[in-house]
Amino acid sequence: MRQHDKLFIGGEWVTPAGTGTIDVINPHTEEVVGRVPDGTTEDVDRAVAAAREAFDHGPWPRMTFAERAAVLGRLAEIYAERQGEMAALITEEMGSPITFSNLAQAPQPLGMLNYYAQYGATFEQEDQRPGVFGPVTVRREPVGVVAAVVPWNVPQFVTMTKVAPALLAGCAIVLKPAPETPLDAYLLAEMVREAGVPAGVLNIVPAGREVSEHLVSHPGVDKVAFTGSTAAGRRIASICGEQLKRVSLELGGKSAAIVLDDADLTSSMGMLAIASLMNNGQACVAQTRILASRNRYDEVVDAVANMVNSQPVGDPADPATGIGPLVAKRQQERVEGYIKIGMDEGAKVVVGGLDRPYDRGWYVAPTVFANVTNEMRVAREEIFGPVLAVIPYDDEADAVRIANDSDYGLAGTVWTADTEHGMEVARQVRTGTYGVNCYMIETAAPFGGYKASGLGRELGPEGLGSYLEYKTIARLG
């Protein structure tokens, strides 16, 4: 039982304003494994005030990029030492298979810290340009106080896409972790203190939806960085738009994996297992629409079915597990609701269905649907679980059309023996990230989406740019 009775505000562990608590429940055992304070609007006000003080009067935004990069480097060293602890903690609080936690949940946030520490070491705050009318200085300054609102599925990954570049930029941050997964944020707070990040630069307040909206709309916040559902993103965008507040949104996805006729199914399915089922299917970038030509449709359906059947379902702490439980009972019921919708729409269940693998734990049967059209809800709406829909296409142009026929545009893949031709396909699909015979999120390159998948980009130089304001200084003489 991990018991926390304080909030991390102003560089100190402080007593919360309220008496409410949040229970953290292990989705495999359904037992309470942690408890943290349930933050209130008063706690948010205090956290924003601490961040404002750190930004308006503290040393952090007045340091050079290289000085801040050095602090990020120290934080990365500390993070590396506790990487295994972080991975195990995330598996415990949200059910990610330990293999995935050790592959991505902890190592990728560490990679982001290392990337921005290295990138910031030589980053220039100002550059000189000749200009049309005379010499011009372009200066980069931090945007201010950032509200970072993160989800439960990859909590440290999403946290670090915001915290690492915001810290390098010189911002102060109020981090609002999801109620399901606050424990990893407490571990991060310990590391931040040890690394010497000044007081008030990072503040952490776990809370629910109403308190989150108070944070987003707070007049002391200069920018909101949010990852989560498209519905919540629209609400946040409306608040920020009304206040003319900077905002970046990384939202949902319904990504398509195009399997071309020349693809080797054996090798493709090995990689597609990760791309489509990562984190128990609870990933916005998951390739959940599998597009197969009518020429090889039955063969691809069989290959996808065998791939899903080969994934052991069980205890996420077991290294042999491929698919673990969903994060909460409501998520289990949501995904099962979509499985029923697919059946009612006329899709054929090839693997899985509504029979639960276990009586205890928030498990669903990994499911593959065949005979799916792109108009069905299971092909259009984000399910956020281990449910795959295999959709037929007539020719390559039809496959690209189907891939693009979505409200979302976050990710996608193409599977082919001809990688150069795969690049041609990649250039035609309107998504923010894409993979040829793989899917990965590259730390040094921008990550984000088209259409309803969000606004702005994270990671890479572009990710730092979203936390900077640009000032032009013209001069005579």
mmCIF file of C-alpha atoms in Angstrom, residues 297 301-302 304-306 309 347-353 366-371 390:
data_model
loop_
_atom_site.group_PDB
_atom_site.id
_atom_site.type_symbol
_atom_site.label_atom_id
_atom_site.label_comp_id
_atom_site.label_asym_id
_atom_site.label_seq_id
_atom_site.Cartn_x
_atom_site.Cartn_y
_atom_site.Cartn_z
ATOM 1 C CA TYR A 297 -8.441 -10.886 -47.210
ATOM 2 C CA VAL A 301 -7.797 -12.316 -41.260
ATOM 3 C CA ASP A 302 -6.296 -15.687 -40.333
ATOM 4 C CA VAL A 304 -4.324 -11.390 -37.504
ATOM 5 C CA ALA A 305 -6.377 -13.965 -35.604
ATOM 6 C CA ASN A 306 -3.326 -16.146 -35.024
ATOM 7 C CA ASN A 309 -4.343 -15.712 -30.142
ATOM 8 C CA ALA A 347 -19.233 -7.840 -38.099
ATOM 9 C CA LYS A 348 -17.982 -11.396 -37.624
ATOM 10 C CA VAL A 349 -16.151 -12.284 -34.405
ATOM 11 C CA VAL A 350 -13.127 -14.329 -35.439
ATOM 12 C CA VAL A 351 -11.353 -14.240 -32.088
ATOM 13 C CA GLY A 352 -12.635 -13.206 -28.680
ATOM 14 C CA GLY A 353 -16.086 -11.835 -28.006
ATOM 15 C CA PRO A 366 -8.881 -9.691 -27.165
ATOM 16 C CA THR A 367 -11.160 -9.557 -30.192
ATOM 17 C CA VAL A 368 -10.773 -9.597 -33.960
ATOM 18 C CA PHE A 369 -13.665 -8.597 -36.223
ATOM 19 C CA ALA A 370 -13.895 -9.578 -39.894
ATOM 20 C CA ASN A 371 -16.402 -8.456 -42.529
ATOM 21 C CA VAL A 390 -10.091 -6.136 -40.523
#
